[in-house]
Short mmCIF file of C-alpha atoms in Angstrom, two decimals:
data_model
loop_
_atom_site.label_atom_id
_atom_site.label_comp_id
_atom_site.label_asym_id
_atom_site.label_seq_id
_atom_site.Cartn_x
_atom_site.Cartn_y
_atom_site.Cartn_z
CA MET A 1 -31.59 73.46 16.43
CA LEU A 2 -31.58 77.22 18.29
CA THR A 3 -30.20 80.05 16.07
CA ILE A 4 -28.87 83.24 17.58
CA ARG A 5 -28.72 86.03 15.76
CA SER A 6 -26.21 88.97 17.07
CA SER A 7 -27.58 92.18 16.59
CA VAL A 8 -24.34 94.34 16.20
CA GLU A 9 -23.11 98.41 14.47
CA PRO A 10 -21.44 97.82 11.53
CA ASP A 11 -18.28 99.87 10.80
CA VAL A 12 -19.43 103.66 9.20
CA ARG A 13 -16.16 106.45 7.69
CA THR A 14 -18.39 109.67 6.70
CA ILE A 15 -16.64 111.63 3.29
CA VAL A 16 -17.34 115.35 3.06
CA ASP A 17 -16.48 116.60 -0.31
CA ARG A 18 -16.37 120.12 -0.09
CA GLN A 19 -15.75 120.17 -4.04
CA GLU A 20 -18.02 117.81 -4.76
CA ARG A 21 -20.05 119.43 -2.23
CA SER A 22 -21.98 116.32 -0.45
CA LEU A 23 -21.96 114.01 2.52
CA THR A 24 -20.87 110.35 1.47
CA VAL A 25 -21.31 107.94 4.84
CA GLU A 26 -20.92 104.45 3.78
CA PHE A 27 -21.65 100.86 6.34
CA MET A 28 -19.48 98.02 5.88
CA LEU A 29 -22.35 95.20 5.72
CA PRO A 30 -20.49 91.79 5.38
CA GLY A 31 -22.55 89.38 4.42
CA VAL A 32 -26.39 91.21 3.56
CA ARG A 33 -27.65 90.80 0.17
CA THR A 34 -29.64 93.53 -1.08
CA GLU A 35 -33.60 92.88 -0.18
CA THR A 36 -32.89 92.83 3.46
CA ILE A 37 -32.05 96.70 4.63
CA SER A 38 -33.57 99.17 5.20
CA LEU A 39 -32.76 102.54 4.63
CA ARG A 40 -33.99 105.82 5.94
CA VAL A 41 -32.36 109.11 5.32
CA ASP A 42 -34.43 113.07 6.48
CA ALA A 43 -32.76 116.21 6.48
CA SER A 44 -30.51 115.36 9.87
CA SER A 45 -29.93 111.63 10.22
CA VAL A 46 -29.27 108.00 8.73
CA PHE A 47 -30.77 105.16 10.00
CA ILE A 48 -30.34 101.48 8.61
CA ARG A 49 -30.78 98.67 9.60
CA ALA A 50 -30.10 95.04 7.46
CA SER A 51 -29.30 91.29 8.57
CA ALA A 52 -27.62 88.63 7.59
CA ARG A 53 -27.48 84.80 7.69
CA HIS A 54 -26.89 85.33 11.57
CA THR A 55 -26.07 89.00 12.11
CA THR A 56 -28.76 92.27 12.42
CA TYR A 57 -27.14 95.36 11.26
CA ALA A 58 -28.48 98.44 12.96
CA LYS A 59 -26.62 102.45 13.60
CA TYR A 60 -28.66 105.59 14.05
CA ILE A 61 -25.76 109.22 12.94
CA VAL A 62 -26.66 112.38 13.28
CA LEU A 63 -25.76 114.35 10.61
CA HIS A 64 -23.24 117.33 11.54
CA HIS A 65 -23.90 119.24 7.91
CA PRO A 66 -26.83 120.57 6.64
CA VAL A 67 -27.94 118.56 3.59
CA LEU A 68 -30.56 117.43 0.77
CA HIS A 69 -32.18 114.50 2.43
CA GLN A 70 -34.86 114.69 -0.44
CA GLN A 71 -31.60 113.90 -3.10
CA ALA A 72 -29.66 111.07 -1.36
CA SER A 73 -28.71 108.00 -3.45
CA ALA A 74 -27.29 105.44 -2.09
CA VAL A 75 -25.24 101.83 -3.75
CA PHE A 76 -24.52 98.57 -2.46
CA ARG A 77 -22.11 96.91 -4.02
CA SER A 78 -19.08 94.69 -2.52
CA ASP A 79 -20.81 94.38 0.81
CA THR A 80 -20.82 98.26 1.84
CA LEU A 81 -23.19 100.88 1.61
CA ARG A 82 -23.06 104.29 -0.19
CA VAL A 83 -24.81 107.11 0.84
CA ILE A 84 -24.67 110.13 -1.33
CA LEU A 85 -26.34 113.45 0.53
CA PRO A 86 -25.78 116.82 -1.67
CA LEU A 87 -24.94 119.78 1.00
CA ARG A 88 -27.62 122.49 1.36
CA GLY A 89 -25.91 126.33 0.50
#
């Protein structure tokens, strides 16, 4: 049987918290398992690729705030990948 896999951009939400001095990027990834997530973060962008049963999610985001990408952290819970980046300066 032929399986058709579609590639889509996930819903994304970005939050700048000046009090906490952080930029949070949230990716909504329904049906994704942790081991299928590929995440790349650098000083100016975030790239995500993840797979669910019949869907591949991919998204590239250019960051408009200077961040300390080496100190980034990520948590995947309840179909949401949350990437937290400390703001520079």
